[in-house]
XYZ file of C-alpha atoms in Angstrom:
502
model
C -2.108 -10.641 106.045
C -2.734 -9.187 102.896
C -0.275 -9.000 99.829
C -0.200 -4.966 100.395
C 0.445 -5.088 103.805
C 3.326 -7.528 103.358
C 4.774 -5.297 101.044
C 3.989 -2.315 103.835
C 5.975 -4.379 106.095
C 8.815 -5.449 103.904
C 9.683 -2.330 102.889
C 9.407 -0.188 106.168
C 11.990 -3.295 107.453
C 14.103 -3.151 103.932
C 13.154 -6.651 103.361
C 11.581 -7.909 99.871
C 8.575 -10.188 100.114
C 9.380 -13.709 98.998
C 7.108 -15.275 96.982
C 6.331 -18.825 95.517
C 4.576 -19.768 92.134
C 2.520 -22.694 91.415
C 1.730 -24.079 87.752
C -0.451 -26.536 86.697
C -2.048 -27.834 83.785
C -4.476 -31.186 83.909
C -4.361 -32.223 80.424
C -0.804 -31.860 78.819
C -2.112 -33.629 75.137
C 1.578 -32.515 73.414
C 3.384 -32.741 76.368
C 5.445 -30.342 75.416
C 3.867 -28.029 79.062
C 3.343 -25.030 76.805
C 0.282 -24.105 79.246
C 2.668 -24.629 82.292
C 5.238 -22.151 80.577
C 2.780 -19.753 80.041
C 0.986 -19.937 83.645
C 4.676 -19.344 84.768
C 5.266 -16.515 82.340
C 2.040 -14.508 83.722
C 2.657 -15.249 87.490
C 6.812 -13.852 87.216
C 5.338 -10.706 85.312
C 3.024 -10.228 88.101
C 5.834 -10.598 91.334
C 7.882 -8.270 89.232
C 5.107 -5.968 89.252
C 4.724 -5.946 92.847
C 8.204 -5.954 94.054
C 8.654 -9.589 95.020
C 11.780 -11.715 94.908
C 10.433 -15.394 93.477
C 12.319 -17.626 95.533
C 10.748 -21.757 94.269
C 8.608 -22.453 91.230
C 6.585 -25.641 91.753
C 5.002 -27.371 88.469
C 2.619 -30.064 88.408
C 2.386 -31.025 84.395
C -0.657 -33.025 83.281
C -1.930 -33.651 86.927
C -5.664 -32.847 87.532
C -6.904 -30.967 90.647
C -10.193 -32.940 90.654
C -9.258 -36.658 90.204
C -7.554 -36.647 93.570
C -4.285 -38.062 92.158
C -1.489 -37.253 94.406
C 0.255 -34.106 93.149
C 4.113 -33.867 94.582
C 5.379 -30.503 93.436
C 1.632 -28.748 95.333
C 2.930 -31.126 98.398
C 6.332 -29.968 98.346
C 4.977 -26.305 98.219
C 2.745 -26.980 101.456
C 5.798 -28.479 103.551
C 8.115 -25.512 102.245
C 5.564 -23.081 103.589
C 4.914 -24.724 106.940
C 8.833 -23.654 106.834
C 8.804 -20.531 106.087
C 9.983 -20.438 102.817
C 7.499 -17.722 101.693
C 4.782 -15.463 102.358
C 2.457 -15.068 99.242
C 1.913 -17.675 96.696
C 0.971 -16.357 93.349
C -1.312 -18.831 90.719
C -2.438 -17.996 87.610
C -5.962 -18.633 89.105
C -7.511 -20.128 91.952
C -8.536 -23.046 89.981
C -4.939 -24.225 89.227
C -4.435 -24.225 93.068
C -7.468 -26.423 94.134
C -10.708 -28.104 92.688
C -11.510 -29.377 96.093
C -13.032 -28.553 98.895
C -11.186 -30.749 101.619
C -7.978 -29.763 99.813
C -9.323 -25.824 99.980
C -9.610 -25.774 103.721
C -6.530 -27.820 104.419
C -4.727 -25.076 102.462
C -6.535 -21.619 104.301
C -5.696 -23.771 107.691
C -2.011 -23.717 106.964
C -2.464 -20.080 105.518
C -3.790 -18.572 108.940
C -1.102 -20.570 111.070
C 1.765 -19.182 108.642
C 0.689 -15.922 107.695
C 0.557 -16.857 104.209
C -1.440 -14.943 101.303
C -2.592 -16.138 98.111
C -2.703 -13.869 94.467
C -3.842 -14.929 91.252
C -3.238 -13.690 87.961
C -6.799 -13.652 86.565
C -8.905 -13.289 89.838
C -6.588 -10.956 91.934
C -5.604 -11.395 95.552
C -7.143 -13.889 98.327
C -6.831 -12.368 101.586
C -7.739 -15.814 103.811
C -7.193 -14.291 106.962
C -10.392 -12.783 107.003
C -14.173 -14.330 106.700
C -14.654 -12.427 103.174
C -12.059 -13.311 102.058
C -12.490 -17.173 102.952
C -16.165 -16.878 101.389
C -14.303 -15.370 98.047
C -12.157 -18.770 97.976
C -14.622 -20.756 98.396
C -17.302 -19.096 95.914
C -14.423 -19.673 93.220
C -13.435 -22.968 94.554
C -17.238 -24.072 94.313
C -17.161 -22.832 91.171
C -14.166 -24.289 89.871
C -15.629 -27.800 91.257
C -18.595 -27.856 89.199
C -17.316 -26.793 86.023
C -14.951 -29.993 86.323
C -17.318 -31.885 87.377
C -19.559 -30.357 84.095
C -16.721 -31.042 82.333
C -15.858 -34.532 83.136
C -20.157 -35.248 82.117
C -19.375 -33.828 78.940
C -16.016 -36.078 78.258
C -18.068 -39.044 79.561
C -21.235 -38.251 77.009
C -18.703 -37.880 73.786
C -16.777 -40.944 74.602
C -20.082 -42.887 75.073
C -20.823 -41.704 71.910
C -18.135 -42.356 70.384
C -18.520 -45.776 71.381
C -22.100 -46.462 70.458
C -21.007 -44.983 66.902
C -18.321 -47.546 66.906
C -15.319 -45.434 66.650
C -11.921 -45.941 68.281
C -11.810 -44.255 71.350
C -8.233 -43.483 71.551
C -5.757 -45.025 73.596
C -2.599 -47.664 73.311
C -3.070 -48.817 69.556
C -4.528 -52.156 70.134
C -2.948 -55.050 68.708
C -4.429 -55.826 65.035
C -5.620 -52.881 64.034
C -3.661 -49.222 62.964
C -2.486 -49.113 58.943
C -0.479 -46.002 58.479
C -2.741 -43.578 56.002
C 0.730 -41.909 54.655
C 0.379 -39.052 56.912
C 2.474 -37.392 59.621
C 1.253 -35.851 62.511
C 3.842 -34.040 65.482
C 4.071 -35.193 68.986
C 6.996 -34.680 71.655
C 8.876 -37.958 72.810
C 8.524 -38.035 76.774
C 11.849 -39.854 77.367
C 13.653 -36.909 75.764
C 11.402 -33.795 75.676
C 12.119 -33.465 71.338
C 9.558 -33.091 69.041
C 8.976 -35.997 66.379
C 6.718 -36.695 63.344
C 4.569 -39.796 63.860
C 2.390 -41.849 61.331
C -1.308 -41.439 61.117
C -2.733 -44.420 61.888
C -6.675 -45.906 59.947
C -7.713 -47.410 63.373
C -10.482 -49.219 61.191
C -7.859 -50.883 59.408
C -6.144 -54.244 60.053
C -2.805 -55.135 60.311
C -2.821 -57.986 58.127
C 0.446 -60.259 60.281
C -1.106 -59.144 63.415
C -4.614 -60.019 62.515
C -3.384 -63.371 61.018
C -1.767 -64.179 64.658
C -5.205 -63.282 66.032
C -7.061 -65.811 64.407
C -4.082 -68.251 64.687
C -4.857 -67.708 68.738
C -8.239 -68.228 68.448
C -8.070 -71.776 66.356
C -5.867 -73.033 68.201
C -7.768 -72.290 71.468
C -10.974 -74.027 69.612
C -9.305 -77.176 68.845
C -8.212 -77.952 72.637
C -4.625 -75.372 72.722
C -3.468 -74.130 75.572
C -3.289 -70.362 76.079
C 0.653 -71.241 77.029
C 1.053 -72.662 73.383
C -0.133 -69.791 71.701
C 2.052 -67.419 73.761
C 5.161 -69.667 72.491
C 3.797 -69.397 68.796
C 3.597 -65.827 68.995
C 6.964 -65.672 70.680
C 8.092 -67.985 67.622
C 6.848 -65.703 65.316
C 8.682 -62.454 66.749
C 5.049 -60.853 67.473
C 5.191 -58.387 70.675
C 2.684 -56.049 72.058
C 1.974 -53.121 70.639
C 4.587 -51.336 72.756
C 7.477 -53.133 71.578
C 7.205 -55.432 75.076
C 6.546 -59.485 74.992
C 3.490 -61.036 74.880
C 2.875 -62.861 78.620
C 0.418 -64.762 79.535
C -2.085 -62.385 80.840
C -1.591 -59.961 77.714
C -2.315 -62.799 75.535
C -5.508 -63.532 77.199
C -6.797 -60.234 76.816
C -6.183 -60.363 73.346
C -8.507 -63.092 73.001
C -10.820 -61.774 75.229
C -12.009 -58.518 73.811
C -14.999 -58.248 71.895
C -13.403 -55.502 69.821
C -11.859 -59.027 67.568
C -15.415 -59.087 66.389
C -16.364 -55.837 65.543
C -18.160 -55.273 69.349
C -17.950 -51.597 70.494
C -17.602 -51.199 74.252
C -18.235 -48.741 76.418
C -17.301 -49.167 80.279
C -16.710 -52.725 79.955
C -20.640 -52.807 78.470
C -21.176 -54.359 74.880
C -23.061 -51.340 73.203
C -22.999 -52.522 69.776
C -21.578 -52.857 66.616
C -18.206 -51.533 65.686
C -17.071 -49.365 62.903
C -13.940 -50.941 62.113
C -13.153 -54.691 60.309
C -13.269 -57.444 62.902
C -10.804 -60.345 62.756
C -13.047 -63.214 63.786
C -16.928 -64.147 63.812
C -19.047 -63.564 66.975
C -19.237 -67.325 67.143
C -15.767 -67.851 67.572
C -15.363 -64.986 69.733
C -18.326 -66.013 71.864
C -16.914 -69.630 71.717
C -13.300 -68.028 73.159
C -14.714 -66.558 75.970
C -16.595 -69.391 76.897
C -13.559 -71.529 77.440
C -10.982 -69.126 78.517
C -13.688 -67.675 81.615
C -14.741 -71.552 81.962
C -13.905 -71.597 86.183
C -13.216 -75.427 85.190
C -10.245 -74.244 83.050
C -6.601 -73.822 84.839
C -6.259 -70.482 84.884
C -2.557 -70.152 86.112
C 0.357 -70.120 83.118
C 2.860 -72.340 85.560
C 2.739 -75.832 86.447
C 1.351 -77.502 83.356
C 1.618 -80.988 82.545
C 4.784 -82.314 80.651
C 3.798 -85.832 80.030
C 0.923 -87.331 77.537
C -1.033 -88.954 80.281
C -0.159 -86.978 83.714
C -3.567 -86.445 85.514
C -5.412 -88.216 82.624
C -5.011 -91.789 83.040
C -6.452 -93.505 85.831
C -5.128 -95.542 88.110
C -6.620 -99.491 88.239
C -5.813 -100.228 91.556
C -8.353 -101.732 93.095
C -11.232 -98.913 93.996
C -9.198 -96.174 93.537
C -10.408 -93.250 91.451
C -7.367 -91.408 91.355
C -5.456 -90.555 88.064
C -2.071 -90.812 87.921
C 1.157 -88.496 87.448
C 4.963 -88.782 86.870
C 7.457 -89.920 89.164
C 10.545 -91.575 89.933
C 9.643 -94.534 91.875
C 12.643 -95.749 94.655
C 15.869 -96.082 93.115
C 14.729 -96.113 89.431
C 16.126 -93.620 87.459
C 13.451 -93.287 84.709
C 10.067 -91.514 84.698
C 7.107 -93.677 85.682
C 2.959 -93.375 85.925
C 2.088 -93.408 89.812
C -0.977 -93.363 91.963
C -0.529 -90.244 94.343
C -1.761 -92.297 96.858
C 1.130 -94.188 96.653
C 0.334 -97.541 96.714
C 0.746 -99.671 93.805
C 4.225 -99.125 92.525
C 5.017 -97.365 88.935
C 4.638 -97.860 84.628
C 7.388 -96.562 83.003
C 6.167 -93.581 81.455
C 7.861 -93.394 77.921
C 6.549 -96.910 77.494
C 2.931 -96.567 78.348
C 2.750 -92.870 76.361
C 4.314 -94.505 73.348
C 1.696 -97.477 73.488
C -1.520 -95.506 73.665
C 0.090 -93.046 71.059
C 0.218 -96.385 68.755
C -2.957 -96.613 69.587
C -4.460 -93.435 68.814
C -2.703 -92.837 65.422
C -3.828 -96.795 64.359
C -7.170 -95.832 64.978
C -7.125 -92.173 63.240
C -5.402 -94.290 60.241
C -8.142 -96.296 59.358
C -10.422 -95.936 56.369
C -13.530 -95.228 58.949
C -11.547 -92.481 60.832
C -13.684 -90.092 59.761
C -16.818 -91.947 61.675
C -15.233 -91.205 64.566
C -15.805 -87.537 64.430
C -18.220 -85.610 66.450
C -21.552 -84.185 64.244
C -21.405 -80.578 63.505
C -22.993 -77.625 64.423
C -25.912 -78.001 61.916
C -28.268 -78.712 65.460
C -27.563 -74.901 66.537
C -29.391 -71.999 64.417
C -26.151 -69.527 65.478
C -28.424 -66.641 63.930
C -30.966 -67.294 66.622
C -28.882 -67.522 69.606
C -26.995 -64.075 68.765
C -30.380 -62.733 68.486
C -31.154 -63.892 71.769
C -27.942 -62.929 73.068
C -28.721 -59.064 71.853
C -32.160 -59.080 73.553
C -30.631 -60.339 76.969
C -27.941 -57.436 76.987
C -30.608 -54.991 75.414
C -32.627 -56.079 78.820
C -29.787 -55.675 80.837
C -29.505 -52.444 79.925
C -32.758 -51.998 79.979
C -32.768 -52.646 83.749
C -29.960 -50.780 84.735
C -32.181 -47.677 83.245
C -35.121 -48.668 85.249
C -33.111 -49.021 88.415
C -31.281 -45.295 88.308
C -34.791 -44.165 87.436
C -36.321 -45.206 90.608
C -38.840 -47.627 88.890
C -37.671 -51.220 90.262
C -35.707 -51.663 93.509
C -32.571 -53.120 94.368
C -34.099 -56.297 94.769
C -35.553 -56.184 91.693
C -32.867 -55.143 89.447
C -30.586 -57.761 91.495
C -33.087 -60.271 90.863
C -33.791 -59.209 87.022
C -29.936 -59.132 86.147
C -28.999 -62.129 88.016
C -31.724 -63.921 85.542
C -30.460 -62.601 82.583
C -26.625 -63.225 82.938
C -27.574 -66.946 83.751
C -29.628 -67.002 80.497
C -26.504 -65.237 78.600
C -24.273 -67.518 79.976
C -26.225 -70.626 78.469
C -26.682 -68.827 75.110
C -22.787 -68.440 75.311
C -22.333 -72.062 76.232
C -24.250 -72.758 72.834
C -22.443 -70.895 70.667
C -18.681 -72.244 72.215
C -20.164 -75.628 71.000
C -21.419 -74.377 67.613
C -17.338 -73.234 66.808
C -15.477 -75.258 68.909
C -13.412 -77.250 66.823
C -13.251 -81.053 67.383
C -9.616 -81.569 68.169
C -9.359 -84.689 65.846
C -9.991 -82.790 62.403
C -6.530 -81.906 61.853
C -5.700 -85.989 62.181
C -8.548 -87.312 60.347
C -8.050 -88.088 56.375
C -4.247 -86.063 57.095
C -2.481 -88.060 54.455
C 0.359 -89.177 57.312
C -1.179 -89.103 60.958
C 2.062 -89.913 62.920
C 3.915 -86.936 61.020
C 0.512 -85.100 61.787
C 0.381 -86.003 65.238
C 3.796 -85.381 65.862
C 3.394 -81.636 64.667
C 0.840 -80.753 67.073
C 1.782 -79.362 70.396
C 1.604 -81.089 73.257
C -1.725 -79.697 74.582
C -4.035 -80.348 72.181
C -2.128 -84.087 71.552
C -3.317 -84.238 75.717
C -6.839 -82.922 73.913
C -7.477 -85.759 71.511
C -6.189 -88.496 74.280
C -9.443 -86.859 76.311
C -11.910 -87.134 73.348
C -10.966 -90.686 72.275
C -9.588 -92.698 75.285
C -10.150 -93.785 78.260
C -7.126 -95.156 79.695
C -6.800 -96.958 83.271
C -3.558 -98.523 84.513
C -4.070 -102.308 86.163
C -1.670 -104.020 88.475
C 1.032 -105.335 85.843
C 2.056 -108.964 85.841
C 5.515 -109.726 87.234
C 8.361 -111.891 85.249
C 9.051 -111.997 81.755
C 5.779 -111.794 79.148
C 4.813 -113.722 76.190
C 6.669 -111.445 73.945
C 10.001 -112.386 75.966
C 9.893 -108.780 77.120
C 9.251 -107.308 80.945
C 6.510 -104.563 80.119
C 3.070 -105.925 80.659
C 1.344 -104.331 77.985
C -1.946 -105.961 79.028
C -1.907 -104.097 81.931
C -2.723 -100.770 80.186
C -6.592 -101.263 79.875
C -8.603 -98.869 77.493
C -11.900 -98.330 76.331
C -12.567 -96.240 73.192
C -15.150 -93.168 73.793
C -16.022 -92.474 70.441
C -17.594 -96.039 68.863
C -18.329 -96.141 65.429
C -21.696 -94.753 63.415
């Protein structure tokens, strides 16, 4: 039924025509919903107009039509219709209703089983209840479909851009970078709807603290830290995320994780060059990072780590076993020991066999020759030529993903092709995690005390050096009293020094 015919009808029967209103707006920047307001405005002037008593306003703020998110207040609006709430639903323009084709038809269907018309501000009224006027909603929804769709190339294209240029493409500030320029700039708080003056933020700028912790993050991951350690430093330290919130486990490793920390630009998770802002760390290091954090070898889950020197590094000496062995309380003792977990061979007090190979360890690193001991450096690797290796392999990869939408290789072939060439980048990767990865007995070696040295370093990269330097195995101990009048058979802990002397 059309608008005019419903207000025929309501009048002859003294009736006014109820009427709805829907707003929406897709891209609230301010969110302050100055285009809602206005939408609403326009639509009330319009059922004034005609005579119509608005009896429900429904506003969907910042909610596109196109991306398909779920929009509550246009869902409400169906179900109150299917109820008879109204008869005519006035929109500033057919657009704001629907940018999709499935959603256009769902909405005539309920229109023709309810009786329901449609006017618009800007494109006048819809009558759906006849073929024309069908055709006329779908001609404008049609159109309405491809300018988004226009629209969304054109937002795609300028942030590319932006990203191949190197500049920040907006976004959470990310942690490390954003040095107030003196500035102020307005934007409306969404908890409480008032208007506030912000800081401008230099997004090419670095925070000096937060860069520091950065670097801190990736040294420590280098020299054989946990990812766990370096979320207690920073927790130590009073850093949080750049929201205020603290920094877990899985935040932290994205931190170390994204090329942005040396000056990479990236564009849908692609590496498209260089950025235009100050990195924090050298492509080295970050390529070294991401070697060892994405290593499938490495433990991946924060829980569960190992709270004793040895635990799952010394082995057990039991005849061929090939087992290492972990804490436990053995029978009725009441102290810690060193087990087999095939539990055979009884148990080594723990605090007793750490503190012996600890002796060890910082006797060795105390000597004159420690220095002997460590590993040669990364003179053997020309870095230079393995990051210009690393640039032709993504420039290839690319390269192939052009061919491919072009129709001039297969899938087969571009499957085959990229396959290729992220083995090769993972071995040029693999190179350059060796040519920064720090040898985790530098910060013992020549220190001028090695036990207070040793002692200072958390217990992950102590577990680090014990990997480098020893192999330990635990033998059958000898039962009575020893030579040294004592009951711990010290002879029992067998080791064999990895690193021999130049």
């Amino acid at each position: 039924m059309s608008p005019q015919l419903h207000s025929a009808v309501d009048v002859a029967s003294g009736m006014k025509t109820r009427a709805v209103i829907y707003c929406r707006i897709s891209q609230d920047r301010t969110g302050a919903g100055l285009g809602v307001d206005r939408q609403r405005e326009d639509c009330e002037t319009l059922a004034s107009r005609m005579g119509w008593e608005v009896v429900e306003v429904y506003v969907d703020n910042d909610v596109s039509a196109f991306s398909g998110k779920k929009r509550k207040d246009y869902e409400r609006m169906l179900a109150d219709l299917a109820n008879g709430t109204a008869t005519v639903v006035i929109t500033w323009h057919t657009d704001r209703l629907h940018r999709s084709p499935t959603e256009l038809e769902k909405y005539i269907s309920l229109c023709e089983r309810h009786g329901v018309s449609t006017h618009t501000v800007q494109a006048g009224a819809l009558d759906l209840a006849t073929p024309s006027g069908r055709m006329t909603a779908r001609i404008l929804g049609a159109v309405a479909r491809q300018e988004s769709e226009h629209k969304g190339h054109r937002v795609a294209r300028a942030r590319m851009q932006k990203a191949k240029a190197g500049q920040w493409g907006g976004g959470i500030r990310p942690f490390g970078w954003g040095v107030p320029t003196g500035k102020l700039t307005k934007k409306v708080d969404r908890k409480t709807g008032e208007e506030i003056e912000v800081p401008v933020l230099d997004m090419g700028k670095l925070v000096p603290e937060e860069a520091a912790a950065i670097e801190a993050g990736h040294e420590i991951i280098l020299s054989g830290g946990s990812l766990k350690s370096w979320v207690r430093w920073l927790a130590a330290k009073g850093f949080t995320t750049t929201r205020g919130n603290p920094v877990g486990h899985a935040e932290a490793r994205e931190m170390l994780l994204r090329p942005r920390n040396a000056g990479i630009a990236v564009y849908k998770g692609e590496e498209v060059g260089k950025g235009a802002w100050e990195p924090i760390v050298s492509e080295v290091k970050h390529r070294a990072v991401v070697a060892i954090l994405t290593n499938p070898a490495r433990r991946t889950t924060p829980g569960g780590q190992p709270r004793w020197f040895g635990s799952l590094i010394y082995g057990c000496g039991i005849g061929d076993c090939t087992s290492t062995v972990r804490v436990t309380k053995v029978g009725g003792a009441k102290l810690p020991s060193y087990r087999c977990p095939t539990q055979h061979g009884g148990g080594r007090r723990a605090d007793r066999v750490d503190a012996y190979v600890v002796d060890l360890i910082v006797e060795r690193l105390s000597r004159p020759d420690a220095a002997d001991l460590l590993l040669p450096g990364p003179n053997d690797i020309d870095v230079a030529a393995l990051q210009a290796e690393s640039e032709q392999i993504r420039r290839r990869l690319t390269d192939l993903a052009g061919m491919f939408g072009a129709g001039q290789i297969d899938m087969v072939q571009f499957t085959e092709g990229t396959d290729t060439a992220r083995v090769q980048l993972e071995g040029v990767n693999r190179q350059l995690a060796r040519a920064a990865t720090r040898d985790p007995l530098v910060p013992l070696v020549g220190a001028p005390d090695v036990r207070k040295a040793w002692e200072g370093m958390e217990l992950a990269r102590r577990r680090a050096v014990l990997r480098e330097l020893l192999v330990v195995t635990l033998r059958p101990p000898r039962v009575g009293r020893m030579p040294d009048g004592g009951y711990f058979d010290y002879e029992a802990i067998e080791f064999k020094w990895k690193r021999e002397r130049r």
